[in-house]
Amino acid sequence: MTEMVIFGTGNVATHLFQRFYDSKNVRVKQIFNHSPESLEPFRSKTETITSIEDLADADIYLLALKDDVIEKVASGIKKQDRLVVHTSGAASINILEKFPHRGVFYPLQTFSKNLDLIFPEIPFCLEAAKEEDLKILENLAGEISKKHYHISSEQRKKLHLAAVFVCNFVNHLYSIGEDICSKNEVPFEVLQPLIQETSKKILNSSPFKVQTGPAIREDQSTIETHLDLLKNGDQKEIYRLLTKAIQTSHGKKL
Amino acid sequence: MTEMVIFGTGNVATHLFQRFYDSKNVRVKQIFNHSPESLEPFRSKTETITSIEDLADADIYLLALKDDVIEKVASGIKKQDRLVVHTSGAASINILEKFPHRGVFYPLQTFSKNLDLIFPEIPFCLEAAKEEDLKILENLAGEISKKHYHISSEQRKKLHLAAVFVCNFVNHLYSIGEDICSKNEVPFEVLQPLIQETSKKILNSSPFKVQTGPAIREDQSTIETHLDLLKNGDQKEIYRLLTKAIQTSHGKKL
């Protein structure tokens, strides 16, 4: 049985707590947060602590904290020979450098507290300073998910950047679609099957290879009609830039 | 039994042909295209014609043609009292103005020839010059799909524009994600659960309301790290512009 203490009570901490709580081979011994209120939902399930002085011994200290507090909180951990990992997409493994057994346990997913995620599908990006610890993290990921990858800090930084494009920026394009619909009294649901199909299409195909639309067709008359229709300055600029980017990346003349 | 002639053999024509061919209450009497080779796949199922002189009488002439040839092909149709509809997202109903019974039958979906689409989910955008014809188009859509909407030519133009954002441009962002992965030797599949979850999330929520990421958090240090990491000029510009657009649309200071 692996004994674990989880640091943090945010979305990632909450999801990981629940999964490990339900798992067979991991026992969440404590959950830590400075604020007693945030610990309320966990009180019936495990020991909650607000002071790092009360930290119990455990095999793994899992820091599911915001990037800018990881180092500070970690500095309070006295037992330096335990495996200490953070769950951040952007922070390097080396912000834990005072721990010889340090690692990263980064679930690449968009977490909101209420959404039920299909946890076994979430890819865990693992990194450890020592080979033996990587094995431990693999087993840990295996308890709650079917997928894990060895990803270096350098690669993880790039993945986190890529995630901004395919998640945050994609969502903003959805919201431009929503805005255009609402301004024209068309229900946004009309676009849903197209949106869902567009994301499903790339499950089996390279997005580069399945690019469609006026930009790649070099359909200048449609492009100009669209630019004329767009009154919002940012939307017009986005249309122009993405059209250009599609054409450039596909080697079209401009 | 409604008798129909389909004009065109492209993706939309092929899909519609197959669905109407399988339907109970529609009979596809002929399929028309100038090129005999393109008609080959249909020959065992219906009469194929390459000259508009051979056009049979029918209740509906369905023009599943490229925008720039609709008008020209339609001009060859002698029977002006039949219901003549096109399937274009961008063309106005009025390019068929010589037909008193004109209409639009636009399936809002991304079609590729080989992909199996869940047809009943495809929204059909319907428009007709006469109320009675709208009824006919509703029944027609009802034969092959569960969803149809009354959409004017003006609205349809805007929907088509919105589709460029949520389909073509989204796909380009996917392909930036793919590019970043491949340059860093990370399999693109690591991003798939995030991509799929991002599109699923907006099935029940407004994309505007579920926006996440460094832009809306005003996490300037992550934004700057990301801009530093981006070497490709277009990708850098897209990152900058979309970050600004997210902040502006959410009323953040710049």
Short mmCIF file of N, CA and C in Angstrom, two decimals, chain A residues 108-110 112 115 117-118 121-123 125 147 149 151 154-155 157-178 180-181 184-203 206-208 210-214 222 225-226 229-230 234-235 237-239 241-246 248-249, chain B residues 108-110 112 115 117-118 121-123 125 147 149 151 154-155 157-178 180-181 184-203 206-208 210-214 222 225-226 229-230 234-235 237-239 241-246 248-249:
data_model
loop_
_atom_site.label_atom_id
_atom_site.label_comp_id
_atom_site.label_asym_id
_atom_site.label_seq_id
_atom_site.Cartn_x
_atom_site.Cartn_y
_atom_site.Cartn_z
N LEU A 108 -2.64 15.75 -18.24
CA LEU A 108 -2.91 16.70 -19.33
C LEU A 108 -4.40 16.69 -19.65
N GLN A 109 -5.13 17.54 -18.96
CA GLN A 109 -6.58 17.60 -19.18
C GLN A 109 -7.08 18.94 -18.68
N THR A 110 -8.28 19.33 -19.14
CA THR A 110 -8.87 20.55 -18.62
C THR A 110 -9.82 20.16 -17.48
N SER A 112 -12.47 20.98 -14.53
CA SER A 112 -13.35 21.87 -13.77
C SER A 112 -13.95 20.99 -12.70
N LEU A 115 -17.32 18.72 -13.57
CA LEU A 115 -17.45 17.83 -14.72
C LEU A 115 -16.92 16.43 -14.42
N LEU A 117 -15.06 13.51 -15.51
CA LEU A 117 -14.10 13.19 -16.57
C LEU A 117 -13.95 11.69 -16.67
N ILE A 118 -13.68 11.23 -17.89
CA ILE A 118 -13.37 9.81 -18.04
C ILE A 118 -11.91 9.65 -17.67
N GLU A 121 -8.88 7.80 -19.38
CA GLU A 121 -8.37 8.30 -20.66
C GLU A 121 -7.38 9.45 -20.49
N ILE A 122 -7.27 9.98 -19.30
CA ILE A 122 -6.38 11.13 -19.11
C ILE A 122 -4.92 10.72 -19.19
N PRO A 123 -4.15 11.37 -20.06
CA PRO A 123 -2.74 11.03 -20.16
C PRO A 123 -1.93 11.68 -19.02
N CYS A 125 1.68 12.76 -17.72
CA CYS A 125 3.04 13.04 -18.17
C CYS A 125 3.95 12.91 -16.97
N LYS A 147 -3.23 5.61 -19.35
CA LYS A 147 -2.24 6.23 -20.23
C LYS A 147 -1.21 7.05 -19.48
N TYR A 149 2.98 8.78 -20.15
CA TYR A 149 4.07 9.06 -21.08
C TYR A 149 5.25 9.59 -20.28
N ILE A 151 7.77 12.28 -20.15
CA ILE A 151 7.88 13.60 -20.77
C ILE A 151 8.86 14.43 -19.94
N GLU A 154 11.40 19.98 -20.45
CA GLU A 154 11.46 20.76 -21.70
C GLU A 154 10.25 20.42 -22.59
N GLN A 155 9.98 19.13 -22.76
CA GLN A 155 8.83 18.70 -23.57
C GLN A 155 7.51 19.13 -22.94
N LYS A 157 6.89 21.72 -21.08
CA LYS A 157 6.66 23.15 -21.33
C LYS A 157 6.03 23.36 -22.70
N LYS A 158 6.52 22.63 -23.70
CA LYS A 158 6.01 22.75 -25.07
C LYS A 158 4.59 22.18 -25.18
N LEU A 159 4.36 21.07 -24.47
CA LEU A 159 3.02 20.48 -24.46
C LEU A 159 2.01 21.44 -23.86
N HIS A 160 2.44 22.11 -22.81
CA HIS A 160 1.57 23.07 -22.14
C HIS A 160 1.24 24.22 -23.09
N LEU A 161 2.24 24.63 -23.85
CA LEU A 161 2.02 25.66 -24.87
C LEU A 161 1.05 25.15 -25.95
N ALA A 162 1.28 23.93 -26.41
CA ALA A 162 0.39 23.35 -27.43
C ALA A 162 -1.04 23.27 -26.90
N ALA A 163 -1.18 22.96 -25.62
CA ALA A 163 -2.51 22.86 -25.01
C ALA A 163 -3.25 24.19 -25.03
N VAL A 164 -2.51 25.29 -24.92
CA VAL A 164 -3.16 26.60 -25.01
C VAL A 164 -3.80 26.76 -26.40
N PHE A 165 -3.10 26.32 -27.44
CA PHE A 165 -3.66 26.42 -28.79
C PHE A 165 -4.88 25.51 -28.96
N VAL A 166 -4.76 24.24 -28.59
CA VAL A 166 -5.84 23.29 -28.91
C VAL A 166 -6.99 23.31 -27.91
N CYS A 167 -6.80 23.97 -26.78
CA CYS A 167 -7.88 24.04 -25.80
C CYS A 167 -8.36 25.48 -25.61
N ASN A 168 -7.53 26.33 -25.03
CA ASN A 168 -7.97 27.70 -24.71
C ASN A 168 -8.30 28.51 -25.96
N PHE A 169 -7.42 28.46 -26.97
CA PHE A 169 -7.66 29.25 -28.18
C PHE A 169 -8.81 28.66 -29.01
N VAL A 170 -8.86 27.34 -29.08
CA VAL A 170 -9.99 26.70 -29.76
C VAL A 170 -11.30 27.14 -29.11
N ASN A 171 -11.32 27.15 -27.79
CA ASN A 171 -12.54 27.56 -27.10
C ASN A 171 -12.93 29.00 -27.44
N HIS A 172 -11.92 29.85 -27.60
CA HIS A 172 -12.24 31.23 -27.98
C HIS A 172 -12.86 31.29 -29.39
N LEU A 173 -12.38 30.44 -30.29
CA LEU A 173 -13.00 30.39 -31.63
C LEU A 173 -14.45 29.89 -31.53
N TYR A 174 -14.69 28.92 -30.64
CA TYR A 174 -16.07 28.50 -30.41
C TYR A 174 -16.90 29.71 -29.96
N SER A 175 -16.30 30.53 -29.11
CA SER A 175 -17.12 31.61 -28.58
C SER A 175 -17.32 32.72 -29.62
N ILE A 176 -16.43 32.83 -30.59
CA ILE A 176 -16.71 33.71 -31.73
C ILE A 176 -17.90 33.16 -32.53
N GLY A 177 -17.92 31.85 -32.74
CA GLY A 177 -19.05 31.22 -33.42
C GLY A 177 -20.36 31.50 -32.68
N GLU A 178 -20.31 31.38 -31.36
CA GLU A 178 -21.48 31.65 -30.52
C GLU A 178 -21.92 33.11 -30.68
N ILE A 180 -21.36 35.19 -33.25
CA ILE A 180 -21.94 35.43 -34.58
C ILE A 180 -23.38 34.89 -34.63
N CYS A 181 -23.58 33.70 -34.09
CA CYS A 181 -24.93 33.13 -34.05
C CYS A 181 -25.88 34.04 -33.29
N ASN A 184 -27.08 37.09 -34.90
CA ASN A 184 -27.94 36.87 -36.07
C ASN A 184 -29.15 35.99 -35.76
N GLU A 185 -29.41 35.85 -34.48
CA GLU A 185 -30.60 35.12 -34.03
C GLU A 185 -30.69 33.70 -34.58
N VAL A 186 -29.53 33.06 -34.59
CA VAL A 186 -29.48 31.65 -34.97
C VAL A 186 -29.04 30.90 -33.71
N PRO A 187 -29.72 29.80 -33.35
CA PRO A 187 -29.27 29.08 -32.15
C PRO A 187 -27.88 28.47 -32.37
N PHE A 188 -27.04 28.60 -31.35
CA PHE A 188 -25.66 28.10 -31.44
C PHE A 188 -25.64 26.59 -31.69
N GLU A 189 -26.68 25.89 -31.24
CA GLU A 189 -26.72 24.43 -31.42
C GLU A 189 -26.62 24.00 -32.89
N VAL A 190 -26.97 24.91 -33.81
CA VAL A 190 -26.84 24.57 -35.23
C VAL A 190 -25.40 24.21 -35.57
N LEU A 191 -24.46 24.85 -34.87
CA LEU A 191 -23.04 24.60 -35.16
C LEU A 191 -22.48 23.36 -34.45
N GLN A 192 -23.22 22.83 -33.49
CA GLN A 192 -22.65 21.75 -32.66
C GLN A 192 -22.21 20.51 -33.44
N PRO A 193 -23.04 19.98 -34.34
CA PRO A 193 -22.58 18.77 -35.04
C PRO A 193 -21.29 19.02 -35.83
N LEU A 194 -21.15 20.21 -36.38
CA LEU A 194 -19.93 20.56 -37.11
C LEU A 194 -18.74 20.59 -36.15
N ILE A 195 -18.93 21.20 -35.00
CA ILE A 195 -17.86 21.30 -34.00
C ILE A 195 -17.44 19.91 -33.53
N GLN A 196 -18.41 19.08 -33.22
CA GLN A 196 -18.10 17.74 -32.72
C GLN A 196 -17.40 16.90 -33.80
N GLU A 197 -17.88 17.02 -35.03
CA GLU A 197 -17.28 16.27 -36.14
C GLU A 197 -15.84 16.72 -36.40
N THR A 198 -15.61 18.01 -36.29
CA THR A 198 -14.27 18.56 -36.53
C THR A 198 -13.27 18.00 -35.52
N SER A 199 -13.69 17.85 -34.28
CA SER A 199 -12.75 17.29 -33.31
C SER A 199 -12.61 15.77 -33.46
N LYS A 200 -13.70 15.11 -33.85
CA LYS A 200 -13.62 13.65 -34.03
C LYS A 200 -12.76 13.27 -35.24
N LYS A 201 -12.84 14.12 -36.26
CA LYS A 201 -12.13 13.84 -37.51
C LYS A 201 -10.64 13.61 -37.28
N ILE A 202 -10.05 14.34 -36.31
CA ILE A 202 -8.60 14.23 -36.12
C ILE A 202 -8.20 13.12 -35.16
N LEU A 203 -9.18 12.33 -34.71
CA LEU A 203 -8.82 11.16 -33.89
C LEU A 203 -8.03 10.17 -34.73
N SER A 206 -4.32 13.21 -39.40
CA SER A 206 -3.52 14.39 -39.07
C SER A 206 -4.32 15.64 -39.41
N PRO A 207 -4.46 16.58 -38.45
CA PRO A 207 -5.21 17.80 -38.75
C PRO A 207 -4.62 18.56 -39.94
N PHE A 208 -3.31 18.52 -40.08
CA PHE A 208 -2.69 19.19 -41.22
C PHE A 208 -3.25 18.64 -42.53
N VAL A 210 -6.17 17.14 -43.11
CA VAL A 210 -7.62 17.26 -43.36
C VAL A 210 -8.10 18.71 -43.34
N GLN A 211 -7.17 19.65 -43.48
CA GLN A 211 -7.58 21.06 -43.50
C GLN A 211 -8.53 21.33 -44.67
N THR A 212 -9.63 22.00 -44.38
CA THR A 212 -10.57 22.41 -45.43
C THR A 212 -10.88 23.90 -45.28
N GLY A 213 -11.71 24.42 -46.17
CA GLY A 213 -12.18 25.80 -46.05
C GLY A 213 -11.64 26.74 -47.11
N PRO A 214 -12.15 27.96 -47.10
CA PRO A 214 -11.80 28.94 -48.13
C PRO A 214 -10.29 29.27 -48.18
N THR A 222 -14.83 34.25 -51.44
CA THR A 222 -15.45 33.97 -50.14
C THR A 222 -14.71 34.67 -49.01
N THR A 225 -15.74 38.26 -48.99
CA THR A 225 -17.11 38.39 -48.46
C THR A 225 -17.10 38.28 -46.94
N HIS A 226 -16.36 37.30 -46.43
CA HIS A 226 -16.33 37.10 -44.98
C HIS A 226 -15.71 38.29 -44.26
N LEU A 229 -18.15 40.98 -43.96
CA LEU A 229 -19.23 40.72 -42.99
C LEU A 229 -18.79 40.99 -41.55
N LEU A 230 -17.48 40.85 -41.30
CA LEU A 230 -16.99 40.96 -39.92
C LEU A 230 -16.85 42.41 -39.50
N ASP A 234 -11.25 42.54 -33.64
CA ASP A 234 -10.45 41.37 -33.30
C ASP A 234 -10.82 40.17 -34.17
N GLN A 235 -12.14 39.99 -34.39
CA GLN A 235 -12.59 38.85 -35.21
C GLN A 235 -12.07 38.97 -36.63
N GLU A 237 -9.36 40.57 -37.57
CA GLU A 237 -7.92 40.34 -37.57
C GLU A 237 -7.60 38.85 -37.45
N ILE A 238 -8.39 38.15 -36.60
CA ILE A 238 -8.20 36.70 -36.44
C ILE A 238 -8.48 35.99 -37.77
N TYR A 239 -9.55 36.40 -38.45
CA TYR A 239 -9.88 35.79 -39.74
C TYR A 239 -8.72 35.97 -40.73
N LEU A 241 -5.50 36.71 -40.12
CA LEU A 241 -4.26 36.06 -39.71
C LEU A 241 -4.33 34.54 -39.88
N LEU A 242 -5.44 33.93 -39.48
CA LEU A 242 -5.53 32.47 -39.59
C LEU A 242 -5.61 32.04 -41.06
N THR A 243 -6.27 32.84 -41.88
CA THR A 243 -6.29 32.55 -43.32
C THR A 243 -4.87 32.56 -43.88
N LYS A 244 -4.13 33.60 -43.52
CA LYS A 244 -2.74 33.70 -43.97
C LYS A 244 -1.91 32.53 -43.44
N ALA A 245 -2.09 32.20 -42.16
CA ALA A 245 -1.29 31.13 -41.55
C ALA A 245 -1.58 29.78 -42.22
N ILE A 246 -2.85 29.52 -42.53
CA ILE A 246 -3.21 28.26 -43.21
C ILE A 246 -2.52 28.22 -44.58
N THR A 248 0.15 29.91 -45.64
CA THR A 248 1.61 29.83 -45.51
C THR A 248 2.03 28.40 -45.15
N SER A 249 1.35 27.81 -44.17
CA SER A 249 1.80 26.48 -43.72
C SER A 249 1.55 25.43 -44.79
N LEU B 108 -25.44 21.66 -42.74
CA LEU B 108 -24.30 22.31 -42.10
C LEU B 108 -23.41 21.25 -41.46
N GLN B 109 -22.46 20.78 -42.25
CA GLN B 109 -21.56 19.73 -41.78
C GLN B 109 -20.31 19.73 -42.65
N THR B 110 -19.23 19.15 -42.10
CA THR B 110 -18.03 19.02 -42.91
C THR B 110 -18.05 17.62 -43.56
N SER B 112 -16.53 14.72 -45.93
CA SER B 112 -15.50 14.12 -46.76
C SER B 112 -16.08 12.80 -47.24
N LEU B 115 -15.83 9.43 -44.83
CA LEU B 115 -16.23 9.38 -43.43
C LEU B 115 -17.70 9.04 -43.28
N LEU B 117 -20.85 9.64 -41.56
CA LEU B 117 -21.42 10.68 -40.71
C LEU B 117 -22.68 10.15 -40.05
N ILE B 118 -22.94 10.63 -38.85
CA ILE B 118 -24.22 10.30 -38.23
C ILE B 118 -25.24 11.26 -38.82
N GLU B 121 -28.07 13.52 -37.22
CA GLU B 121 -27.68 14.65 -36.38
C GLU B 121 -27.36 15.91 -37.21
N ILE B 122 -27.26 15.76 -38.51
CA ILE B 122 -26.88 16.91 -39.33
C ILE B 122 -28.02 17.92 -39.41
N PRO B 123 -27.73 19.19 -39.05
CA PRO B 123 -28.77 20.20 -39.14
C PRO B 123 -28.93 20.69 -40.58
N CYS B 125 -30.35 23.55 -42.99
CA CYS B 125 -30.79 24.94 -42.97
C CYS B 125 -31.68 25.14 -44.20
N LYS B 147 -33.01 17.03 -37.63
CA LYS B 147 -32.88 18.46 -37.32
C LYS B 147 -32.95 19.36 -38.53
N TYR B 149 -33.74 23.75 -39.55
CA TYR B 149 -33.96 25.10 -39.06
C TYR B 149 -34.36 25.97 -40.24
N ILE B 151 -33.64 29.16 -41.97
CA ILE B 151 -32.52 30.10 -41.94
C ILE B 151 -32.59 30.94 -43.21
N GLU B 154 -29.47 35.68 -45.46
CA GLU B 154 -28.62 36.57 -44.67
C GLU B 154 -28.02 35.82 -43.48
N GLN B 155 -28.87 35.09 -42.76
CA GLN B 155 -28.39 34.30 -41.62
C GLN B 155 -27.43 33.19 -42.06
N LYS B 157 -25.41 33.13 -44.58
CA LYS B 157 -24.09 33.70 -44.87
C LYS B 157 -23.28 33.83 -43.58
N LYS B 158 -23.94 34.28 -42.52
CA LYS B 158 -23.25 34.47 -41.24
C LYS B 158 -22.89 33.12 -40.61
N LEU B 159 -23.79 32.15 -40.76
CA LEU B 159 -23.51 30.81 -40.24
C LEU B 159 -22.30 30.20 -40.94
N HIS B 160 -22.24 30.44 -42.23
CA HIS B 160 -21.13 29.92 -43.02
C HIS B 160 -19.82 30.54 -42.54
N LEU B 161 -19.88 31.82 -42.23
CA LEU B 161 -18.72 32.52 -41.68
C LEU B 161 -18.35 31.94 -40.31
N ALA B 162 -19.37 31.74 -39.46
CA ALA B 162 -19.12 31.17 -38.12
C ALA B 162 -18.48 29.79 -38.25
N ALA B 163 -18.92 29.03 -39.27
CA ALA B 163 -18.39 27.68 -39.48
C ALA B 163 -16.90 27.71 -39.81
N VAL B 164 -16.46 28.75 -40.50
CA VAL B 164 -15.03 28.88 -40.79
C VAL B 164 -14.24 28.99 -39.48
N PHE B 165 -14.76 29.75 -38.53
CA PHE B 165 -14.09 29.87 -37.24
C PHE B 165 -14.08 28.54 -36.47
N VAL B 166 -15.26 27.91 -36.33
CA VAL B 166 -15.34 26.75 -35.44
C VAL B 166 -14.90 25.43 -36.09
N CYS B 167 -14.71 25.47 -37.40
CA CYS B 167 -14.26 24.23 -38.08
C CYS B 167 -12.88 24.44 -38.71
N ASN B 168 -12.79 25.27 -39.73
CA ASN B 168 -11.52 25.41 -40.45
C ASN B 168 -10.41 26.00 -39.58
N PHE B 169 -10.74 27.08 -38.86
CA PHE B 169 -9.71 27.72 -38.04
C PHE B 169 -9.36 26.86 -36.82
N VAL B 170 -10.37 26.24 -36.22
CA VAL B 170 -10.10 25.31 -35.12
C VAL B 170 -9.15 24.22 -35.58
N ASN B 171 -9.42 23.69 -36.78
CA ASN B 171 -8.55 22.62 -37.28
C ASN B 171 -7.12 23.11 -37.46
N HIS B 172 -6.95 24.36 -37.87
CA HIS B 172 -5.59 24.88 -38.00
C HIS B 172 -4.91 24.97 -36.62
N LEU B 173 -5.65 25.33 -35.59
CA LEU B 173 -5.06 25.34 -34.24
C LEU B 173 -4.67 23.92 -33.83
N TYR B 174 -5.50 22.93 -34.19
CA TYR B 174 -5.10 21.54 -33.94
C TYR B 174 -3.77 21.25 -34.64
N SER B 175 -3.64 21.77 -35.85
CA SER B 175 -2.44 21.41 -36.58
C SER B 175 -1.21 22.15 -36.05
N ILE B 176 -1.42 23.29 -35.40
CA ILE B 176 -0.30 23.93 -34.68
C ILE B 176 0.09 23.04 -33.48
N GLY B 177 -0.91 22.50 -32.79
CA GLY B 177 -0.62 21.57 -31.68
C GLY B 177 0.17 20.36 -32.17
N GLU B 178 -0.24 19.85 -33.31
CA GLU B 178 0.46 18.70 -33.91
C GLU B 178 1.90 19.06 -34.26
N ILE B 180 3.81 21.47 -32.90
CA ILE B 180 4.61 21.64 -31.68
C ILE B 180 4.99 20.27 -31.10
N CYS B 181 4.03 19.34 -31.09
CA CYS B 181 4.33 17.98 -30.62
C CYS B 181 5.43 17.33 -31.45
N ASN B 184 8.89 18.40 -30.93
CA ASN B 184 9.45 18.07 -29.62
C ASN B 184 9.36 16.58 -29.29
N GLU B 185 9.12 15.79 -30.36
CA GLU B 185 9.10 14.33 -30.23
C GLU B 185 8.13 13.83 -29.16
N VAL B 186 6.98 14.46 -29.13
CA VAL B 186 5.90 14.02 -28.25
C VAL B 186 4.78 13.53 -29.17
N PRO B 187 4.21 12.35 -28.92
CA PRO B 187 3.12 11.90 -29.80
C PRO B 187 1.90 12.82 -29.67
N PHE B 188 1.30 13.17 -30.81
CA PHE B 188 0.15 14.08 -30.82
C PHE B 188 -1.01 13.51 -30.00
N GLU B 189 -1.08 12.19 -29.91
CA GLU B 189 -2.19 11.55 -29.17
C GLU B 189 -2.27 12.01 -27.71
N VAL B 190 -1.14 12.51 -27.16
CA VAL B 190 -1.17 13.01 -25.78
C VAL B 190 -2.19 14.14 -25.64
N LEU B 191 -2.37 14.91 -26.72
CA LEU B 191 -3.30 16.04 -26.66
C LEU B 191 -4.75 15.65 -26.92
N GLN B 192 -4.98 14.44 -27.43
CA GLN B 192 -6.33 14.07 -27.86
C GLN B 192 -7.40 14.17 -26.77
N PRO B 193 -7.15 13.63 -25.58
CA PRO B 193 -8.23 13.73 -24.58
C PRO B 193 -8.58 15.17 -24.25
N LEU B 194 -7.59 16.03 -24.24
CA LEU B 194 -7.84 17.45 -24.00
C LEU B 194 -8.69 18.06 -25.12
N ILE B 195 -8.34 17.72 -26.35
CA ILE B 195 -9.08 18.23 -27.51
C ILE B 195 -10.53 17.76 -27.47
N GLN B 196 -10.72 16.47 -27.21
CA GLN B 196 -12.08 15.92 -27.21
C GLN B 196 -12.90 16.51 -26.06
N GLU B 197 -12.28 16.67 -24.91
CA GLU B 197 -12.98 17.21 -23.74
C GLU B 197 -13.36 18.67 -23.99
N THR B 198 -12.48 19.41 -24.66
CA THR B 198 -12.74 20.83 -24.94
C THR B 198 -13.97 21.00 -25.83
N SER B 199 -14.13 20.11 -26.81
CA SER B 199 -15.31 20.23 -27.67
C SER B 199 -16.57 19.70 -26.95
N LYS B 200 -16.40 18.69 -26.11
CA LYS B 200 -17.57 18.16 -25.39
C LYS B 200 -18.10 19.13 -24.35
N LYS B 201 -17.17 19.85 -23.75
CA LYS B 201 -17.53 20.79 -22.68
C LYS B 201 -18.60 21.79 -23.11
N ILE B 202 -18.55 22.21 -24.39
CA ILE B 202 -19.48 23.25 -24.84
C ILE B 202 -20.80 22.68 -25.34
N LEU B 203 -20.98 21.36 -25.24
CA LEU B 203 -22.29 20.80 -25.59
C LEU B 203 -23.35 21.31 -24.61
N SER B 206 -22.00 27.48 -22.44
CA SER B 206 -21.58 28.52 -23.36
C SER B 206 -20.06 28.59 -23.39
N PRO B 207 -19.44 28.53 -24.58
CA PRO B 207 -17.97 28.61 -24.63
C PRO B 207 -17.44 29.89 -23.99
N PHE B 208 -18.18 30.97 -24.13
CA PHE B 208 -17.74 32.22 -23.51
C PHE B 208 -17.58 32.05 -22.00
N VAL B 210 -17.02 29.25 -20.27
CA VAL B 210 -16.06 28.25 -19.77
C VAL B 210 -14.63 28.51 -20.24
N GLN B 211 -14.37 29.74 -20.69
CA GLN B 211 -13.01 30.08 -21.14
C GLN B 211 -12.01 29.88 -20.00
N THR B 212 -10.92 29.19 -20.29
CA THR B 212 -9.84 29.04 -19.30
C THR B 212 -8.51 29.42 -19.94
N GLY B 213 -7.44 29.34 -19.19
CA GLY B 213 -6.10 29.54 -19.75
C GLY B 213 -5.43 30.81 -19.28
N PRO B 214 -4.15 30.96 -19.66
CA PRO B 214 -3.35 32.10 -19.18
C PRO B 214 -3.93 33.46 -19.59
N THR B 222 3.31 33.40 -17.67
CA THR B 222 3.15 32.26 -18.58
C THR B 222 3.04 32.73 -20.03
N THR B 225 6.49 33.54 -21.23
CA THR B 225 7.25 32.30 -21.45
C THR B 225 6.84 31.66 -22.77
N HIS B 226 5.52 31.59 -23.02
CA HIS B 226 5.02 30.95 -24.23
C HIS B 226 5.47 31.72 -25.48
N LEU B 229 8.93 30.88 -26.28
CA LEU B 229 9.12 29.52 -26.80
C LEU B 229 8.77 29.43 -28.29
N LEU B 230 7.88 30.31 -28.76
CA LEU B 230 7.39 30.21 -30.14
C LEU B 230 8.39 30.82 -31.11
N ASP B 234 4.09 33.07 -37.61
CA ASP B 234 2.62 33.04 -37.61
C ASP B 234 2.08 32.53 -36.28
N GLN B 235 2.71 31.49 -35.73
CA GLN B 235 2.23 30.92 -34.47
C GLN B 235 2.34 31.95 -33.34
N GLU B 237 2.31 35.21 -33.71
CA GLU B 237 1.31 36.25 -33.95
C GLU B 237 -0.08 35.77 -33.52
N ILE B 238 -0.40 34.50 -33.84
CA ILE B 238 -1.69 33.93 -33.45
C ILE B 238 -1.81 33.90 -31.92
N TYR B 239 -0.74 33.49 -31.25
CA TYR B 239 -0.77 33.45 -29.78
C TYR B 239 -1.05 34.85 -29.23
N LEU B 241 -2.40 37.54 -30.76
CA LEU B 241 -3.71 38.07 -31.14
C LEU B 241 -4.85 37.39 -30.36
N LEU B 242 -4.80 36.06 -30.25
CA LEU B 242 -5.88 35.38 -29.55
C LEU B 242 -5.87 35.69 -28.06
N THR B 243 -4.68 35.85 -27.50
CA THR B 243 -4.59 36.26 -26.09
C THR B 243 -5.26 37.62 -25.90
N LYS B 244 -4.92 38.55 -26.79
CA LYS B 244 -5.52 39.89 -26.72
C LYS B 244 -7.04 39.82 -26.91
N ALA B 245 -7.49 39.01 -27.89
CA ALA B 245 -8.93 38.92 -28.18
C ALA B 245 -9.70 38.33 -27.00
N ILE B 246 -9.12 37.32 -26.35
CA ILE B 246 -9.78 36.74 -25.16
C ILE B 246 -9.90 37.80 -24.07
N THR B 248 -9.83 41.11 -24.37
CA THR B 248 -10.76 42.18 -24.75
C THR B 248 -12.21 41.74 -24.61
N SER B 249 -12.51 40.55 -25.13
CA SER B 249 -13.92 40.13 -25.11
C SER B 249 -14.39 39.86 -23.68
#
